[in-house]
GROMACS .gro file of C-alpha atoms in nm:
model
  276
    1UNK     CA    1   1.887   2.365   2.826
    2UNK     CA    2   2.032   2.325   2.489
    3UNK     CA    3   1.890   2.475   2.206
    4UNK     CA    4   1.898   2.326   1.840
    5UNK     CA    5   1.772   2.498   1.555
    6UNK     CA    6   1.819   2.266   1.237
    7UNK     CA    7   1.826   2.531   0.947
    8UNK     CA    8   1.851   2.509   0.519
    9UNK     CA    9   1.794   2.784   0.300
   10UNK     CA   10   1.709   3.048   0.529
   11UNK     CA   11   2.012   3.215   0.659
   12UNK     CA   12   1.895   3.522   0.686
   13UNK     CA   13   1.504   3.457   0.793
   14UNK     CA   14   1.600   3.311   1.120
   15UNK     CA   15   1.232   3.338   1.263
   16UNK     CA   16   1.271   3.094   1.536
   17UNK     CA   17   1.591   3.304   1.673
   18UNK     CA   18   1.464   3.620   1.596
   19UNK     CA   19   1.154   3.559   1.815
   20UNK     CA   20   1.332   3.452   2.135
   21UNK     CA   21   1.440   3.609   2.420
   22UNK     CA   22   1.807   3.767   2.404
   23UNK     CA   23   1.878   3.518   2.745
   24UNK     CA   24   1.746   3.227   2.559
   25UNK     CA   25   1.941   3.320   2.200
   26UNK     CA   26   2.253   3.268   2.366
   27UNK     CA   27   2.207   2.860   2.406
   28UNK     CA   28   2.089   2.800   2.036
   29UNK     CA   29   2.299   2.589   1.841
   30UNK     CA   30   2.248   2.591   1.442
   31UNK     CA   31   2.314   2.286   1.252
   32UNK     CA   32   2.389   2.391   0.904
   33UNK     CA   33   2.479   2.174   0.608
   34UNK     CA   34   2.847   2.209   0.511
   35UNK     CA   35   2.739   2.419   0.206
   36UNK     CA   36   2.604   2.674   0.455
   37UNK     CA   37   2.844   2.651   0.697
   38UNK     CA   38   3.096   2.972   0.624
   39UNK     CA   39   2.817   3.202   0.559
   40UNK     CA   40   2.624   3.117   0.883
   41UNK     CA   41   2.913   3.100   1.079
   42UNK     CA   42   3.033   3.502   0.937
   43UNK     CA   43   2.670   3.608   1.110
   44UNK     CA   44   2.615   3.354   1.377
   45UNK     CA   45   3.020   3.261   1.510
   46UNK     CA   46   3.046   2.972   1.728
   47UNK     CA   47   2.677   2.875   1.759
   48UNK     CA   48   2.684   2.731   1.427
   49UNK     CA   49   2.769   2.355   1.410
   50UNK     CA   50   2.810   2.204   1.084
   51UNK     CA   51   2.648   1.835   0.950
   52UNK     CA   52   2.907   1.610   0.764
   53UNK     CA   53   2.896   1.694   0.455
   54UNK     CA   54   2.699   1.372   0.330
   55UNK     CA   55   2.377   1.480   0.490
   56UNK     CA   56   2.146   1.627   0.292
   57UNK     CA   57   1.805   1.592   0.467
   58UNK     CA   58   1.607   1.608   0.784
   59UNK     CA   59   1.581   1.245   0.895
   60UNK     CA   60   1.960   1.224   0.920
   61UNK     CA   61   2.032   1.547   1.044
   62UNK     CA   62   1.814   1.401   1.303
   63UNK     CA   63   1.979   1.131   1.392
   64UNK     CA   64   2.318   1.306   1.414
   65UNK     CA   65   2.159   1.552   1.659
   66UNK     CA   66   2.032   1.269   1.892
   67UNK     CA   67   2.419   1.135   1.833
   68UNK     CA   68   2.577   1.513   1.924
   69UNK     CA   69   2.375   1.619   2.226
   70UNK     CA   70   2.262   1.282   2.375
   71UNK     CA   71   2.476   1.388   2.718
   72UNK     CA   72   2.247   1.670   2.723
   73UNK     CA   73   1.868   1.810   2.812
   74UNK     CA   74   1.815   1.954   2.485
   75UNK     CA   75   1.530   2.144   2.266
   76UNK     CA   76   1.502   2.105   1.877
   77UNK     CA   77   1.320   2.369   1.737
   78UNK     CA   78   1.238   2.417   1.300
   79UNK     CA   79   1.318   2.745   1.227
   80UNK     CA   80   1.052   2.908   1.114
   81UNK     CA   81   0.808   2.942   1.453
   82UNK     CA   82   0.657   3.196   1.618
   83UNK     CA   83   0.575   3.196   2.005
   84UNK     CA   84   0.293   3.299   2.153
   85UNK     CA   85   0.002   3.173   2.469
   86UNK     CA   86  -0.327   3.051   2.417
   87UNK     CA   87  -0.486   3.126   2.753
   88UNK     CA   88  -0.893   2.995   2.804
   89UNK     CA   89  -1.069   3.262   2.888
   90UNK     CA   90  -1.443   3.178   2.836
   91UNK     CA   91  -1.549   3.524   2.899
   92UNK     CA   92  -1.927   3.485   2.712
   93UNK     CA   93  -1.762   3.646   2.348
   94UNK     CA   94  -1.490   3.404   2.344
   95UNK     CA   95  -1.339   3.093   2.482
   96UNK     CA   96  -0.958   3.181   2.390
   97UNK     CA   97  -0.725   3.480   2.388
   98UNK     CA   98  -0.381   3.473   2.209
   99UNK     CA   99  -0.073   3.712   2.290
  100UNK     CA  100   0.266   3.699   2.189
  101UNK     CA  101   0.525   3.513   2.466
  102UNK     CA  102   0.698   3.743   2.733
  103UNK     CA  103   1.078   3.669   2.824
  104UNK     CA  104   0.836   3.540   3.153
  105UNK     CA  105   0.667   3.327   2.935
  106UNK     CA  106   0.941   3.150   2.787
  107UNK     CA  107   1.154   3.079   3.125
  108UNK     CA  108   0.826   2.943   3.235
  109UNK     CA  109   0.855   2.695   2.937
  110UNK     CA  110   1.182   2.620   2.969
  111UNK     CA  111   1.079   2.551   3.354
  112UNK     CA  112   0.809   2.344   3.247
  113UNK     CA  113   1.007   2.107   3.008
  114UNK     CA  114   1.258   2.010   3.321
  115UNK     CA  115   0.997   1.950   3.546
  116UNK     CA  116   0.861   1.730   3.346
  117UNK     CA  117   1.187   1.561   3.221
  118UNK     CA  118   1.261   1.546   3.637
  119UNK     CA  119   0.939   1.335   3.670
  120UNK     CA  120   0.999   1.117   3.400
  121UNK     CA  121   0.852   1.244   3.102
  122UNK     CA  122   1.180   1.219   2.817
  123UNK     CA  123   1.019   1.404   2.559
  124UNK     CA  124   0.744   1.654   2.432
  125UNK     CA  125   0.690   2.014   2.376
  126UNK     CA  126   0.448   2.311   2.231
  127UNK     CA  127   0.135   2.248   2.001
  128UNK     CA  128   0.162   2.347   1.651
  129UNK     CA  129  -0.125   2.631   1.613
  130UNK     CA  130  -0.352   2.418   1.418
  131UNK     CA  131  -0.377   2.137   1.717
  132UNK     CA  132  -0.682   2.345   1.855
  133UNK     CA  133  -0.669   2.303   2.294
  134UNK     CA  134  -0.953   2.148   2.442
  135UNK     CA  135  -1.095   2.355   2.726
  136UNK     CA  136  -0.998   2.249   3.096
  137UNK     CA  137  -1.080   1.943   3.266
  138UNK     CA  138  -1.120   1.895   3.640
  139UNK     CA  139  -0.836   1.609   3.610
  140UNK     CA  140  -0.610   1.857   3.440
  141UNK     CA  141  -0.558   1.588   3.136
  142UNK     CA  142  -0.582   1.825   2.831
  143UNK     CA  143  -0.524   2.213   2.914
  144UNK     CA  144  -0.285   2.342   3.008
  145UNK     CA  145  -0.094   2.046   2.927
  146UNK     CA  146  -0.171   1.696   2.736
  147UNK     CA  147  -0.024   1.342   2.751
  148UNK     CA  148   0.130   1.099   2.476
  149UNK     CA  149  -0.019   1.312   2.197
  150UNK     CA  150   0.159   1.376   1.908
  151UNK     CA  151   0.473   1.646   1.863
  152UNK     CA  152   0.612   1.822   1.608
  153UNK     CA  153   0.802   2.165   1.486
  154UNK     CA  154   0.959   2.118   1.774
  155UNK     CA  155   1.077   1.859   2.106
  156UNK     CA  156   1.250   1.858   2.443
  157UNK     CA  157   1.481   1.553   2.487
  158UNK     CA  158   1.605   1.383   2.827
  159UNK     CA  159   1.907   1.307   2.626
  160UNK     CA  160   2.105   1.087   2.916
  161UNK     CA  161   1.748   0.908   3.003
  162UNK     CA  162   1.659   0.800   2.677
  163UNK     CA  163   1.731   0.516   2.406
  164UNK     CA  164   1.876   0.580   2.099
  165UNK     CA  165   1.616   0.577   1.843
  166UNK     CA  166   1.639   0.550   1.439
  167UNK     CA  167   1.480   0.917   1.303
  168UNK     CA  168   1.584   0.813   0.936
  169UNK     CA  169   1.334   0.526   0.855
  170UNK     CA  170   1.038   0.781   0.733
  171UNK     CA  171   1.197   1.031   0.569
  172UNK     CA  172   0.961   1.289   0.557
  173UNK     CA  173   0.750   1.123   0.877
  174UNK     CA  174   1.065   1.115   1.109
  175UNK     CA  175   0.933   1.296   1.431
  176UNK     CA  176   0.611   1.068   1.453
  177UNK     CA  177   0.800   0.803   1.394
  178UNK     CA  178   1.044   0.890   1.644
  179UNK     CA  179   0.708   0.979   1.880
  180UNK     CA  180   0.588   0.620   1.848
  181UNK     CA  181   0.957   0.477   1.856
  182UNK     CA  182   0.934   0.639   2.267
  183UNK     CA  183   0.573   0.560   2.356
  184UNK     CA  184   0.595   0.239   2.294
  185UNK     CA  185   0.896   0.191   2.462
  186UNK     CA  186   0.677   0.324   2.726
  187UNK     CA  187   0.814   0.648   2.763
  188UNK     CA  188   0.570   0.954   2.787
  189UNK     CA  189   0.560   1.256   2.657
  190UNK     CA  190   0.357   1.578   2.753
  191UNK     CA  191   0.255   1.873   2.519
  192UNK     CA  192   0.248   2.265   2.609
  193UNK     CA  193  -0.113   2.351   2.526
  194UNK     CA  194  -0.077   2.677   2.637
  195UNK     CA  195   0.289   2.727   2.545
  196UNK     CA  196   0.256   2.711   2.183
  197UNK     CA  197   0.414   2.800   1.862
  198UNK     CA  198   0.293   2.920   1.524
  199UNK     CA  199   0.481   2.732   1.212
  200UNK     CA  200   0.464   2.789   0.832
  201UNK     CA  201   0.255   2.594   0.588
  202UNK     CA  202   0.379   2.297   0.446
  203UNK     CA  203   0.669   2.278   0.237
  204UNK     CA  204   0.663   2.651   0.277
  205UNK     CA  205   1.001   2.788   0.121
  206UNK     CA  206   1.409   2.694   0.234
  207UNK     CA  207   1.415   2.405   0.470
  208UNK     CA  208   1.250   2.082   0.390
  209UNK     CA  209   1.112   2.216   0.067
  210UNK     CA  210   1.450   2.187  -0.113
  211UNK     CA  211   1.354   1.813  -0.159
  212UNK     CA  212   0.982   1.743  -0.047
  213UNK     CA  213   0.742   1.689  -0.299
  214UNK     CA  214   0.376   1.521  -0.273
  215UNK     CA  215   0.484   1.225  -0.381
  216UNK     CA  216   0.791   1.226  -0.129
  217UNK     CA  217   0.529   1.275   0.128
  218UNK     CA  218   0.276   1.040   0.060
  219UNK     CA  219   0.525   0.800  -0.017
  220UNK     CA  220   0.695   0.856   0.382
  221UNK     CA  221   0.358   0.844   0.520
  222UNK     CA  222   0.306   0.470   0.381
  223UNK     CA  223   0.625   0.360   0.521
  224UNK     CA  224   0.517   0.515   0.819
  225UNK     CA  225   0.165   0.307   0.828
  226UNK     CA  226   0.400   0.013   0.728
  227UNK     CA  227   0.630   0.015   1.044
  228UNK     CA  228   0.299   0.074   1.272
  229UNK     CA  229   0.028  -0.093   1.121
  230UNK     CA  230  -0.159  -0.180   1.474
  231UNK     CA  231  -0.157   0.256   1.543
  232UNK     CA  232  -0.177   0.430   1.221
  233UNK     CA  233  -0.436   0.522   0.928
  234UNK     CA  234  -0.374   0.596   0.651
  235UNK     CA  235  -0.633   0.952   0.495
  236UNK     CA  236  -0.658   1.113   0.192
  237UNK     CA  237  -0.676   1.466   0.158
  238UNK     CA  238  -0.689   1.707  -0.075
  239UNK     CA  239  -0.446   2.051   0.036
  240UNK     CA  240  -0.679   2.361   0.033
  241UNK     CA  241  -0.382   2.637   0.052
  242UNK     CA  242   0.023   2.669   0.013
  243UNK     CA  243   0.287   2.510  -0.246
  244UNK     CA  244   0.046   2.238  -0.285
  245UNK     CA  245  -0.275   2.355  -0.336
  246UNK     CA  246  -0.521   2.087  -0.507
  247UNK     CA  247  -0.249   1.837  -0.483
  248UNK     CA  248  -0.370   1.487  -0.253
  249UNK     CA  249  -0.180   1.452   0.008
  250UNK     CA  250  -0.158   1.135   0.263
  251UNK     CA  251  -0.274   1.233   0.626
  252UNK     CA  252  -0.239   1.012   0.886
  253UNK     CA  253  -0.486   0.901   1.211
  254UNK     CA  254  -0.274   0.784   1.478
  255UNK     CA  255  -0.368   0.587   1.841
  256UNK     CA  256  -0.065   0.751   2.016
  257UNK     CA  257  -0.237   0.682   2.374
  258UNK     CA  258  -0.244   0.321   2.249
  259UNK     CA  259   0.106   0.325   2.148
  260UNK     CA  260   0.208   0.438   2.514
  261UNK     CA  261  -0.003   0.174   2.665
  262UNK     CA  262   0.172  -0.075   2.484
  263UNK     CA  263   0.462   0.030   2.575
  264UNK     CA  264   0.348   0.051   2.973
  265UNK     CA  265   0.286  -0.364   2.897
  266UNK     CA  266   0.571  -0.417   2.753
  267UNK     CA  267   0.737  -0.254   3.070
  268UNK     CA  268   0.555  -0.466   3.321
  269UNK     CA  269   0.589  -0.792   3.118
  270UNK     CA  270   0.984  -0.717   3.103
  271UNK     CA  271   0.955  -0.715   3.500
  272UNK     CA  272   0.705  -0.987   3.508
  273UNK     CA  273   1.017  -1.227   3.330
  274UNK     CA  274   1.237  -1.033   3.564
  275UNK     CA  275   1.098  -1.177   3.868
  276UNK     CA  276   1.001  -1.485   3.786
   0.00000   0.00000   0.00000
């Protein structure tokens, strides 16, 4: 497995390296923006890879990643998580407890993600910490793991299994875009309830933050509701906390489990034509 952390403007507050296993550090692969490149590359040698120097943001640093390691099974992680397990425990004071991941913990994930990518399943990941788990279900549907649900901060890919996709039409919306791009082309994803990761505020400081503002937000998220009308709501909402405190910011409802369904009849009307 292949890792790719995507990093601006914190070269030295690697959290997302810093908190993995030594066995695991050795497969990351930094992409860096050309300005960055020397000075990553003097602390981090050959595992630093560097963007043409004509990219400047996320959404096509995305789509050069799906370009580089499309021949590969390959994790995209930001770079400023945290790792840790949310077990249910239930025990009358509490229904969760949270501990930091073992070196255990995070072959297990890595084990996960391909046997899920050998039964189909192209893409998905760990919940963010503020996707709360819902406690088990006797069909195993939502803990420890959930289906077509949304992903971000970070994603497995079945590179050699899967379509190209365009990740630069939402520019600050890219990975649900990308999310919906897959389900509806009927292909599902599953999410690490358990396996999770903790990630920054928004537009915390380095990475995106360099160029998001509000408006650059809210302006994404309408394109976004533009290119899916039939799965996505537009909300409101005014940020309590972070670098934009007070400002309104556009939030957005989305039917992802209707998304995959469409793609599932898309599928079976494709074969349908086939066999007439």
């Amino acid at each position: 497995m292949k890792i790719v952390i995507p990093t601006l403007g914190r070269i030295h507050d690697q959290k997302t390296y810093n908190s993995l296993p030594d066995k695991w550090k050795k497969e990351v692969n930094f992409v860096v923006q050309s300005y960055e490149y020397e000075e990553m590359k003097s602390i981090y040698g050959n595992q630093v890879i560097s963007l043409p120097s004509h990219i400047r943001t996320l959404a096509p640093t995305r789509m050069w990643i799906q370009e580089y390691f499309c021949m590969e099974r390959y994790w995209v992680f930001d770079d400023d998580l945290n790792f840790y397990i949310k077990d249910y425990v239930n025990d009358g004071t509490r229904k969760w407890a949270s501990v930091e991941m073992t070196d255990k913990d995070f072959d297990e994930m890595i084990e996960h993600a391909h046997d899920f990518m050998d039964k189909g399943y192209g893409h998905g990941g760990c919940a963010s910490n503020w996707i709360m788990p819902v406690p088990p279900r006797e069909d195993g549907s939502m803990y420890p793991f959930r289906f077509n649900f949304r992903q971000c901060t970070n994603c497995f890919f079945n590179g050699p299994s899967l379509p190209r996709i365009e990740w630069d039409r939402c520019q600050a919306t890219e990975d649900m875009d990308g999310t919906l791009q897959y389900l509806t082309e009927g292909i599902p994803n599953v999410i690490f309830m358990r396996h999770r990761v903790n990630c920054s505020e928004t537009n915390a400081e380095g990475g995106c933050s360099v160029y998001r503002t509000v408006e650059y937000h809210n302006e994404s998220q309408k394109v976004f509701q533009s290119l899916w009308p039939d799965f996505v709501k537009l909300k409101e909402k005014k940020v309590p906390s972070g670098p934009w405190k007070g400002e309104i910011k556009l939030n957005v409802e989305v039917a992802w489990k209707k998304a995959y369904n469409t793609g599932i009849e898309k599928k079976k009307g494709t074969l349908d034509e086939f066999f007439i």
